[in-house]
Coordinates of C-alpha atoms (C1' of nucleotides) in Angstrom, one line a residue:
Chain A
M15 CA 43.9 23.7 -20.4
T16 CA 45.6 20.5 -21.5
E17 CA 48.1 18.7 -19.3
T18 CA 51.7 18.7 -20.5
S19 CA 54.5 16.5 -19.4
P20 CA 57.2 18.4 -17.7
I21 CA 59.8 16.6 -19.8
T22 CA 58.6 16.2 -23.3
G23 CA 55.8 18.8 -23.4
L24 CA 53.7 16.2 -25.1
G25 CA 50.3 15.8 -23.4
A26 CA 49.3 13.0 -25.8
N27 CA 48.3 10.3 -23.5
I28 CA 47.6 7.4 -25.8
Q29 CA 45.3 4.8 -24.4
R30 CA 43.5 1.9 -25.9
Q31 CA 39.9 1.3 -25.1
S32 CA 38.7 -1.8 -23.4
T33 CA 36.3 -4.0 -25.3
T34 CA 33.8 -3.3 -22.5
D35 CA 34.0 0.4 -23.1
Q36 CA 33.7 0.0 -26.8
A37 CA 30.6 -2.1 -26.3
A38 CA 29.1 0.4 -23.9
D39 CA 29.9 3.2 -26.4
A40 CA 28.1 1.3 -29.2
V41 CA 25.0 0.7 -27.2
R42 CA 25.0 4.2 -25.8
Q43 CA 25.2 5.6 -29.3
A44 CA 22.4 3.4 -30.4
I45 CA 20.2 4.5 -27.5
L46 CA 20.9 8.2 -27.8
S47 CA 20.4 8.1 -31.6
G48 CA 17.0 6.6 -31.1
R49 CA 17.9 3.3 -32.8
L50 CA 17.1 1.5 -29.6
L51 CA 13.8 2.7 -28.3
P52 CA 13.0 3.1 -24.6
G53 CA 11.5 -0.1 -23.2
T54 CA 13.4 -2.4 -25.6
P55 CA 14.8 -5.4 -23.8
L56 CA 18.4 -6.1 -24.5
R57 CA 19.1 -9.8 -24.7
E58 CA 22.6 -10.5 -23.5
A59 CA 23.2 -13.4 -25.9
A60 CA 21.8 -11.5 -28.9
L61 CA 23.8 -8.3 -28.0
A62 CA 27.0 -10.4 -27.6
A63 CA 26.5 -11.9 -31.0
E64 CA 25.7 -8.6 -32.6
L65 CA 28.8 -6.9 -31.1
A66 CA 30.9 -10.0 -31.6
V67 CA 31.9 -10.0 -27.9
S68 CA 31.3 -12.4 -25.0
R69 CA 28.4 -12.2 -22.7
S70 CA 30.6 -11.3 -19.8
T71 CA 31.7 -8.2 -21.7
V72 CA 28.1 -7.3 -22.5
R73 CA 27.2 -7.6 -18.8
E74 CA 30.0 -5.3 -17.7
A75 CA 29.1 -2.8 -20.3
A76 CA 25.5 -3.0 -19.1
R77 CA 26.6 -2.1 -15.6
V78 CA 28.3 1.0 -16.9
L79 CA 25.2 2.0 -18.9
A80 CA 23.0 1.3 -15.9
S81 CA 25.1 3.6 -13.7
E82 CA 24.5 6.3 -16.4
G83 CA 20.8 5.7 -16.2
L84 CA 20.5 4.7 -19.9
V85 CA 19.4 1.2 -19.1
R86 CA 17.7 -0.5 -16.2
Y87 CA 19.0 -3.7 -14.8
Q88 CA 16.3 -5.8 -13.2
M89 CA 17.2 -9.0 -11.3
N90 CA 16.6 -12.0 -13.4
R91 CA 14.8 -9.9 -16.0
G92 CA 17.8 -8.5 -17.7
I93 CA 18.6 -5.2 -19.4
V94 CA 16.0 -2.8 -20.6
V95 CA 16.4 0.6 -22.2
T96 CA 15.2 3.1 -19.7
E97 CA 11.7 4.4 -20.2
S98 CA 11.3 7.9 -18.8
T99 CA 8.1 8.9 -17.0
A100 CA 6.7 12.4 -16.8
E101 CA 8.2 12.6 -13.3
D102 CA 11.6 11.7 -14.6
V103 CA 11.5 14.5 -17.1
A104 CA 10.4 16.9 -14.4
D105 CA 13.1 15.7 -12.2
I106 CA 15.8 16.0 -14.9
Y107 CA 14.8 19.6 -15.3
A108 CA 14.8 20.3 -11.6
A109 CA 18.2 18.8 -11.3
R110 CA 19.4 20.8 -14.3
A111 CA 18.1 24.0 -12.8
A112 CA 20.0 23.4 -9.6
L113 CA 23.3 22.8 -11.4
E114 CA 22.9 25.6 -13.9
L115 CA 21.9 28.1 -11.2
A116 CA 25.2 27.2 -9.5
G117 CA 26.8 28.0 -12.8
V118 CA 25.1 31.3 -13.0
D119 CA 26.1 32.2 -9.5
A120 CA 29.8 31.3 -10.3
L121 CA 29.7 33.2 -13.5
T122 CA 28.1 36.4 -12.2
E123 CA 30.4 36.3 -9.3
H124 CA 33.7 35.9 -11.0
R125 CA 32.8 37.5 -14.4
D126 CA 35.3 35.4 -16.3
P127 CA 35.4 37.1 -19.8
A128 CA 36.5 33.9 -21.4
V129 CA 33.4 32.1 -20.4
Y130 CA 31.2 35.0 -21.6
A131 CA 33.1 34.9 -24.9
D132 CA 32.4 31.2 -25.2
L133 CA 28.7 31.7 -24.5
A134 CA 28.5 34.5 -27.0
D135 CA 30.1 32.3 -29.6
L136 CA 27.6 29.5 -28.9
V137 CA 24.7 31.9 -29.2
E138 CA 26.0 32.9 -32.6
Q139 CA 26.4 29.2 -33.6
I140 CA 22.9 28.4 -32.5
E141 CA 21.4 31.3 -34.5
H142 CA 23.4 30.4 -37.6
A143 CA 22.3 26.8 -37.3
F144 CA 18.7 27.9 -36.9
H145 CA 18.8 30.0 -40.1
R146 CA 20.5 27.2 -41.9
G147 CA 17.7 24.9 -40.7
D148 CA 20.2 22.6 -39.2
T149 CA 18.2 21.1 -36.3
A150 CA 21.0 18.8 -35.0
A151 CA 23.4 21.8 -34.8
V152 CA 20.8 23.9 -32.9
L153 CA 20.4 21.1 -30.4
D154 CA 24.1 20.5 -30.1
G155 CA 24.7 24.2 -29.5
D156 CA 21.9 24.3 -27.0
R157 CA 23.5 21.5 -25.0
L158 CA 26.9 23.0 -25.2
F159 CA 25.7 26.3 -24.0
H160 CA 24.2 24.9 -20.9
A161 CA 27.1 22.6 -20.3
T162 CA 29.4 25.6 -20.5
L163 CA 27.3 27.4 -18.0
V164 CA 27.7 24.5 -15.5
A165 CA 31.4 24.3 -16.3
A166 CA 31.7 27.8 -15.1
T167 CA 31.4 26.4 -11.6
G168 CA 34.9 24.9 -12.2
S169 CA 33.7 21.7 -10.6
P170 CA 34.5 18.5 -12.5
R171 CA 32.0 16.5 -10.5
L172 CA 29.1 18.9 -11.3
R173 CA 30.2 18.9 -14.9
R174 CA 30.1 15.1 -15.1
F175 CA 26.8 14.9 -13.3
Y176 CA 25.4 17.5 -15.7
L177 CA 26.5 15.5 -18.7
Q178 CA 24.6 12.5 -17.4
L179 CA 21.5 14.6 -17.0
Q180 CA 21.8 15.8 -20.6
Q181 CA 22.2 12.2 -21.7
E182 CA 19.1 11.2 -19.8
Q183 CA 17.3 14.0 -21.4
R184 CA 18.4 13.0 -24.9
L185 CA 17.2 9.5 -24.2
A186 CA 13.8 10.8 -23.1
L187 CA 13.3 12.7 -26.4
A188 CA 15.4 10.5 -28.7
L189 CA 12.5 10.1 -31.1
A190 CA 10.8 13.5 -30.6
E191 CA 11.2 16.1 -33.3
R192 CA 11.0 19.7 -32.5
S193 CA 9.1 22.1 -34.7
R194 CA 10.7 25.1 -36.3
R195 CA 8.9 27.5 -34.0
E196 CA 10.3 25.8 -30.9
L197 CA 13.8 25.9 -32.3
G198 CA 13.5 29.6 -33.0
R199 CA 12.4 30.2 -29.4
T200 CA 15.5 28.2 -28.3
A201 CA 17.7 30.5 -30.3
D202 CA 16.1 33.7 -29.0
D203 CA 16.1 32.4 -25.4
H204 CA 19.8 31.9 -25.3
R205 CA 20.6 35.4 -26.4
Q206 CA 18.2 36.8 -23.8
L207 CA 19.8 34.6 -21.2
L208 CA 23.3 35.8 -22.2
D209 CA 22.1 39.4 -21.9
A210 CA 20.7 38.7 -18.5
L211 CA 24.0 37.1 -17.4
H212 CA 25.7 40.4 -18.3
R213 CA 23.2 42.5 -16.4
S214 CA 22.6 41.1 -13.0
P215 CA 22.7 37.8 -11.0
A216 CA 19.0 38.1 -10.1
Q217 CA 17.9 38.6 -13.7
A218 CA 20.1 35.8 -14.9
R219 CA 18.6 33.4 -12.4
A220 CA 15.1 34.4 -13.3
E221 CA 15.8 34.2 -17.0
L222 CA 17.3 30.7 -16.6
T223 CA 14.5 29.3 -14.5
A224 CA 12.0 30.6 -17.0
H225 CA 13.9 29.1 -19.9
L226 CA 14.1 25.7 -18.2
H227 CA 10.5 25.8 -17.2
A228 CA 9.5 26.4 -20.8
G229 CA 11.8 23.7 -22.0
A230 CA 10.4 21.2 -19.5
A231 CA 6.8 22.1 -20.5
E232 CA 7.7 21.7 -24.2
L233 CA 9.3 18.3 -23.6
Q234 CA 6.4 17.1 -21.5
Q235 CA 4.1 18.1 -24.3
L236 CA 6.2 16.3 -26.9
L237 CA 6.2 13.2 -24.7
D238 CA 2.4 13.3 -24.4
L239 CA 2.1 13.5 -28.1
L240 CA 4.4 10.5 -28.6
A241 CA 2.4 8.6 -26.0
Q242 CA -0.8 9.3 -27.8
R243 CA 0.7 8.3 -31.1
K244 CA 1.9 5.1 -29.6
Q245 CA -1.5 4.3 -28.1
L246 CA -3.1 4.8 -31.5
A247 CA -0.6 2.5 -33.1
H248 CA -1.1 0.0 -30.4
R249 CA -4.9 0.1 -30.8
A250 CA -4.6 -0.2 -34.6
E251 CA -2.4 -3.2 -34.2
G252 CA -5.0 -4.8 -31.9
E253 CA -7.7 -4.3 -34.4
T254 CA -5.8 -5.9 -37.2
T255 CA -5.1 -8.9 -34.9
H256 CA -8.7 -9.2 -34.0
G257 CA -9.9 -8.7 -37.6
Chain B
M216 CA 6.3 9.1 2.0
T217 CA 6.2 5.4 1.4
E218 CA 4.6 3.8 -1.6
T219 CA 1.5 1.7 -0.9
S220 CA -0.1 -0.8 -3.2
P221 CA -3.7 0.3 -4.1
I222 CA -4.9 -3.2 -3.3
T223 CA -3.2 -4.6 -0.3
G224 CA -1.8 -1.5 1.2
L225 CA 1.5 -3.4 1.7
G226 CA 4.4 -1.6 0.3
A227 CA 6.8 -4.4 1.2
N228 CA 8.5 -5.1 -2.0
I229 CA 10.6 -8.0 -1.2
Q230 CA 13.6 -8.5 -3.4
R231 CA 16.7 -10.6 -3.3
Q232 CA 20.0 -9.1 -3.8
S233 CA 22.3 -10.3 -6.6
T234 CA 25.7 -11.7 -5.6
T235 CA 27.3 -8.8 -7.5
D236 CA 25.4 -6.3 -5.3
Q237 CA 26.4 -8.1 -2.2
A238 CA 30.0 -8.2 -3.2
A239 CA 29.9 -4.5 -4.0
D240 CA 28.3 -3.8 -0.6
A241 CA 31.0 -5.7 1.2
V242 CA 33.8 -3.9 -0.6
R243 CA 32.1 -0.5 -0.2
Q244 CA 31.7 -1.1 3.5
A245 CA 35.3 -2.1 3.8
I246 CA 36.4 1.1 2.1
L247 CA 34.1 3.5 3.9
S248 CA 35.0 2.0 7.3
G249 CA 38.7 2.5 6.5
R250 CA 39.6 -1.2 6.5
L251 CA 40.7 -0.7 2.9
L252 CA 42.9 2.3 2.6
P253 CA 43.0 4.6 -0.4
G254 CA 45.6 3.4 -2.9
T255 CA 45.2 -0.2 -2.0
P256 CA 45.2 -2.4 -5.2
L257 CA 42.4 -4.9 -5.2
R258 CA 43.5 -8.1 -6.8
E259 CA 40.6 -9.7 -8.6
A260 CA 41.6 -13.3 -7.8
A261 CA 42.3 -12.6 -4.2
L262 CA 39.0 -10.6 -3.7
A263 CA 37.1 -13.4 -5.4
A264 CA 38.6 -16.0 -3.1
E265 CA 38.0 -13.8 -0.1
L266 CA 34.3 -13.2 -0.9
A267 CA 33.9 -16.7 -2.2
V268 CA 32.5 -15.6 -5.6
S269 CA 33.8 -15.8 -9.1
R270 CA 36.1 -13.3 -10.7
S271 CA 33.4 -12.2 -13.1
T272 CA 31.2 -11.2 -10.2
V273 CA 34.1 -9.2 -8.7
R274 CA 34.6 -7.4 -11.9
E275 CA 30.9 -6.5 -12.2
A276 CA 31.0 -5.2 -8.6
A277 CA 34.1 -3.2 -9.4
R278 CA 32.3 -1.5 -12.3
V279 CA 29.6 -0.5 -9.9
L280 CA 32.0 0.9 -7.3
A281 CA 34.0 2.6 -10.0
S282 CA 30.8 4.4 -11.1
E283 CA 30.4 5.6 -7.5
G284 CA 34.0 6.9 -7.5
L285 CA 35.1 4.6 -4.7
V286 CA 37.6 2.7 -6.8
R287 CA 39.5 3.5 -10.0
Y288 CA 39.6 1.1 -12.9
Q289 CA 42.8 1.4 -14.9
M290 CA 43.3 -0.5 -18.0
N291 CA 45.4 -3.6 -17.5
R292 CA 46.3 -2.3 -14.1
G293 CA 43.2 -3.4 -12.2
I294 CA 41.2 -1.9 -9.4
V295 CA 42.6 0.6 -6.9
V296 CA 40.8 2.2 -4.0
T297 CA 40.5 5.9 -4.9
E298 CA 43.0 8.3 -3.5
S299 CA 41.6 11.7 -3.1
T300 CA 43.7 14.7 -3.8
A301 CA 43.3 18.1 -2.2
E302 CA 41.6 19.2 -5.4
D303 CA 39.1 16.4 -5.1
V304 CA 38.2 17.4 -1.6
A305 CA 37.8 21.0 -2.7
D306 CA 35.6 19.9 -5.6
I307 CA 33.5 17.7 -3.4
Y308 CA 32.7 20.7 -1.2
A309 CA 32.0 22.9 -4.2
A310 CA 29.6 20.3 -5.6
R311 CA 28.0 19.9 -2.2
A312 CA 27.6 23.6 -1.9
A313 CA 25.8 23.7 -5.2
L314 CA 23.3 21.0 -4.2
E315 CA 22.7 22.2 -0.7
L316 CA 22.1 25.7 -1.8
A317 CA 19.5 24.3 -4.1
G318 CA 18.0 22.6 -1.1
V319 CA 18.1 25.9 0.9
D320 CA 16.3 27.7 -2.0
A321 CA 13.6 25.0 -2.2
L322 CA 13.1 25.0 1.6
T323 CA 13.0 28.7 2.1
E324 CA 10.6 29.0 -0.8
H325 CA 8.1 26.3 0.1
R326 CA 8.6 26.4 3.9
D327 CA 7.6 22.8 4.4
P328 CA 7.1 22.5 8.2
A329 CA 7.8 18.7 8.1
V330 CA 11.3 19.3 6.7
Y331 CA 11.9 22.0 9.4
A332 CA 10.8 19.5 12.0
D333 CA 13.1 16.8 10.7
L334 CA 16.0 19.2 10.6
A335 CA 15.3 20.3 14.2
D336 CA 15.2 16.7 15.3
L337 CA 18.5 16.1 13.7
V338 CA 20.1 19.1 15.4
E339 CA 18.9 17.7 18.7
Q340 CA 20.3 14.3 17.9
I341 CA 23.6 15.8 17.0
E342 CA 23.8 17.8 20.2
H343 CA 22.9 14.8 22.3
A344 CA 25.4 12.6 20.6
F345 CA 28.1 15.2 21.1
H346 CA 27.4 15.4 24.8
R347 CA 27.4 11.6 25.0
G348 CA 30.8 11.8 23.3
D349 CA 29.5 9.5 20.5
T350 CA 31.6 10.6 17.6
A351 CA 30.0 8.2 15.0
A352 CA 26.5 9.4 15.9
V353 CA 27.6 13.1 15.5
L354 CA 28.9 12.4 12.1
D355 CA 25.9 10.3 11.1
G356 CA 23.6 13.2 12.2
D357 CA 25.7 15.6 10.3
R358 CA 25.4 13.7 7.1
L359 CA 21.7 13.1 7.5
F360 CA 21.1 16.8 8.2
H361 CA 22.7 17.9 5.0
A362 CA 21.1 15.0 3.0
T363 CA 17.7 16.1 4.3
L364 CA 18.5 19.6 3.2
V365 CA 19.2 18.4 -0.4
A366 CA 16.1 16.1 -0.2
A367 CA 14.1 19.3 0.3
T368 CA 14.5 19.9 -3.4
G369 CA 12.3 16.9 -4.0
S370 CA 14.6 15.7 -6.7
P371 CA 15.6 12.0 -6.6
R372 CA 18.5 12.6 -8.9
L373 CA 20.0 15.4 -6.8
R374 CA 19.5 13.3 -3.8
R375 CA 21.3 10.3 -5.3
F376 CA 24.1 12.4 -6.6
Y377 CA 24.5 14.0 -3.2
L378 CA 24.7 10.6 -1.5
Q379 CA 27.6 9.8 -3.8
L380 CA 29.3 13.0 -2.8
Q381 CA 28.9 12.1 0.8
Q382 CA 30.4 8.7 0.1
E383 CA 33.4 10.2 -1.6
Q384 CA 33.9 12.5 1.3
R385 CA 33.7 9.6 3.8
L386 CA 36.3 7.8 1.7
A387 CA 38.6 10.8 1.8
L388 CA 38.6 11.0 5.6
A389 CA 38.0 7.4 6.4
L390 CA 41.0 7.3 8.7
A391 CA 40.9 10.8 10.0
E392 CA 39.7 11.4 13.5
R393 CA 38.1 14.6 14.5
S394 CA 38.9 16.4 17.7
R395 CA 36.3 17.1 20.3
R396 CA 36.5 20.8 19.6
E397 CA 35.7 20.4 15.9
L398 CA 32.8 18.1 16.7
G399 CA 31.4 20.8 19.1
R400 CA 31.7 23.4 16.4
T401 CA 29.8 21.0 14.1
A402 CA 27.0 20.8 16.6
D403 CA 26.8 24.5 17.1
D404 CA 26.9 25.2 13.4
H405 CA 23.9 23.2 12.6
R406 CA 21.7 24.9 15.1
Q407 CA 22.9 28.3 13.7
L408 CA 22.1 27.0 10.2
L409 CA 18.7 25.9 11.2
D410 CA 18.0 29.4 12.7
A411 CA 19.1 31.1 9.6
L412 CA 16.9 28.8 7.5
H413 CA 14.0 30.1 9.6
R414 CA 15.0 33.7 9.2
S415 CA 15.8 34.5 5.5
P416 CA 17.0 32.8 2.3
A417 CA 19.9 35.2 2.1
Q418 CA 21.1 34.5 5.6
A419 CA 20.6 30.8 5.1
R420 CA 22.7 30.7 2.0
A421 CA 25.4 32.7 3.7
E422 CA 25.4 30.5 6.7
L423 CA 25.6 27.4 4.7
T424 CA 28.5 28.5 2.5
A425 CA 30.4 29.6 5.6
H426 CA 29.7 26.2 7.2
L427 CA 30.9 24.3 4.2
H428 CA 34.0 26.5 3.8
A429 CA 34.9 25.8 7.4
G430 CA 34.3 22.1 6.8
A431 CA 36.4 22.0 3.7
A432 CA 39.2 23.8 5.4
E433 CA 39.1 21.4 8.4
L434 CA 39.1 18.4 6.1
Q435 CA 42.0 19.7 4.1
Q436 CA 44.0 20.3 7.3
L437 CA 43.2 16.8 8.5
L438 CA 44.4 15.4 5.2
D439 CA 47.6 17.4 5.4
L440 CA 48.2 16.0 8.9
L441 CA 47.6 12.5 7.6
A442 CA 50.0 13.0 4.7
Q443 CA 52.7 14.3 7.1
R444 CA 52.3 11.3 9.4
K445 CA 52.4 9.0 6.4
Q446 CA 55.6 10.6 5.2
L447 CA 57.2 10.2 8.6
A448 CA 56.2 6.6 8.7
H449 CA 57.6 6.2 5.2
R450 CA 60.9 7.8 6.1
A451 CA 61.2 5.7 9.3
E452 CA 60.6 2.6 7.3
G453 CA 63.4 3.6 4.9
E454 CA 65.8 4.1 7.8
T455 CA 65.2 0.7 9.3
T456 CA 65.7 -0.8 5.9
H457 CA 69.0 1.0 5.4
G458 CA 70.1 0.4 9.0
Chain C
dG254 C1' 76.8 4.6 -11.7
dA255 C1' 73.0 5.4 -14.7
dT256 C1' 70.7 3.7 -18.6
dT257 C1' 69.0 0.3 -21.5
dG258 C1' 67.4 -4.2 -23.0
dC259 C1' 65.6 -8.4 -21.7
dC260 C1' 63.2 -11.9 -19.2
dA261 C1' 60.2 -14.3 -15.6
dT262 C1' 56.2 -13.6 -13.1
dA263 C1' 51.9 -11.7 -11.7
dT264 C1' 47.7 -9.9 -13.2
dT265 C1' 44.3 -8.4 -16.1
dG266 C1' 41.1 -8.7 -20.4
dT267 C1' 38.3 -11.5 -22.7
dC268 C1' 36.2 -15.6 -24.1
dC269 C1' 33.8 -20.1 -23.6
dG270 C1' 30.8 -23.7 -21.9
dG271 C1' 28.0 -24.9 -18.5
dC272 C1' 24.2 -25.3 -15.0
dA273 C1' 20.8 -23.9 -11.6
dA274 C1' 17.4 -20.4 -10.7
dT275 C1' 14.1 -17.6 -12.5
dC276 C1' 10.8 -15.5 -15.5
dC277 C1' 7.2 -15.8 -19.0
dG278 C1' 3.5 -17.3 -22.0
dG279 C1' 0.2 -20.6 -22.6
dC280 C1' -2.7 -24.3 -21.6
dA281 C1' -5.6 -27.1 -18.7
dA282 C1' -8.5 -27.6 -14.7
dG283 C1' -11.5 -25.9 -11.4
Chain D
dC33 C1' -12.4 -15.8 -15.0
dT34 C1' -9.1 -17.5 -11.9
dT35 C1' -5.7 -20.8 -10.4
dG36 C1' -2.1 -24.2 -11.0
dC37 C1' 1.2 -26.2 -13.7
dC38 C1' 4.5 -26.9 -17.5
dG39 C1' 8.2 -26.0 -20.9
dG40 C1' 11.1 -22.8 -23.3
dA41 C1' 13.8 -18.8 -22.9
dT42 C1' 16.9 -16.1 -20.3
dT43 C1' 19.6 -14.7 -16.7
dG44 C1' 23.0 -15.2 -12.6
dC45 C1' 26.9 -17.1 -11.5
dC46 C1' 30.7 -20.1 -11.9
dG47 C1' 35.3 -22.2 -13.3
dG48 C1' 38.7 -22.7 -16.6
dA49 C1' 41.4 -21.1 -20.2
dC50 C1' 44.7 -18.2 -22.8
dA51 C1' 46.7 -14.0 -24.9
dA52 C1' 48.1 -9.3 -23.8
dT53 C1' 50.0 -6.4 -20.6
dA54 C1' 52.4 -4.6 -16.5
dT55 C1' 56.1 -5.0 -13.1
dG56 C1' 60.4 -5.9 -10.9
dG57 C1' 64.9 -7.5 -11.3
dC58 C1' 69.1 -8.9 -13.6
dA59 C1' 72.5 -8.4 -16.9
dA60 C1' 74.8 -5.8 -20.5
dT61 C1' 76.2 -1.5 -22.1
dC62 C1' 77.9 3.1 -22.2

DNA sequence: GATTGCCATATTGTCCGGCAATCCGGCAAG
DNA sequence: CTTGCCGGATTGCCGGACAATATGGCAATC
């Protein structure tokens, strides 16, 4: 899996990280963790001061994040953390479906036992995490399971694109919390999906699309809830201002 | 298709283009047209002078192009026009297959007559261009045909990603010239593919994969040829230097 | 002759200060 | 309530600057 030098056998390619990349990482982390909410404008000067870097560096980092879809870059209006619409969420799931179905096709065609083993491990992990009540671990396992599926295509480009989709999805629900019931369904779903992957391509495809549709619906619902809560907060704020 | 304002009915959203974007466009154009060959290092200062912009602007533009895969950004080594390996080409076709198959699925499921009409038009265009001997038009039609197929998924993200793949492919064969026979095959293939799309999903999928495999093989062969020619040139250069 | 160490040069990474263009909120006039 | 205007805040872009790093060549060494 890892590259090895033909001479030394050491694949350790040491490499410093540019300030720009570090800045991008910091902001990305803040966004994905929900510390920077969608819609938040990112003032270049303030960010530069906060990160102790120059404005040029911030701008370069912003270009990177923009290409990942985490922020939007509007002419003369600056950087804003991306706000996902309902259509965006639907689209993310549609795109996910396309890539993951390609993964299913590749897997059910080549039947690589290593991939099946990885997937089985992940299902175990997810179930364990669920019983421990470790929400973050469940979600991590979920993401890794699907990423592994796409990786089964063997295509680096599909893999990279898929990771971006996952990032966008994380951004969309950064502040949403899943209920225990939904997490349980997640755990069950993946075992079922794995079974279907063993059985037949057609069943696997069907199971996956069903799983994704359910996920999309759940996320849409969560977003609606958040929007409602936000509206209420907004209204309350208006009242206090008026009173 | 186009967005219309509920008030004026004018969808004309005028918008200036930032200098950075213009710079990126210029370089992108130069790369895709083959004026900047793969492997060419892009000196920031020189580029800035050439485009009559500042180095900061060039760097931002480079970040954009790097995110599109047209250039590579190596720490302390600067910007280099991406050199595609044989694996890259294979991967591009694998990724294309995944997305286009999603398009086939969507199309054969919904049977949107408008899309079929568009595709039929494009086949006509390609055949006309071929008979005119207009190579560029054939290739444009080819690209548009496949992009339309992917667009049938209705997913903006898949569409965007697919355009990037097409860009990368153009980069890979920027300086390769296709023979008349290959262009003819291209024209025939698309009509066959369109027929299969009318017939059955399974046949469409089969036809598409065959088409893409043939394309990949052709491109690989072209690249081998180019590599050989390059080696010969290189060797000749060495001889003159020594002599 | 091949390897190593060193040095001059070219180039990048990053920062800074600056200025015009643009956006935004508010206030006044109609 | 709309329109026009104004000032502060912010961005877009620039040019200069300097340290860190890469690169190619030359000399010293084995």
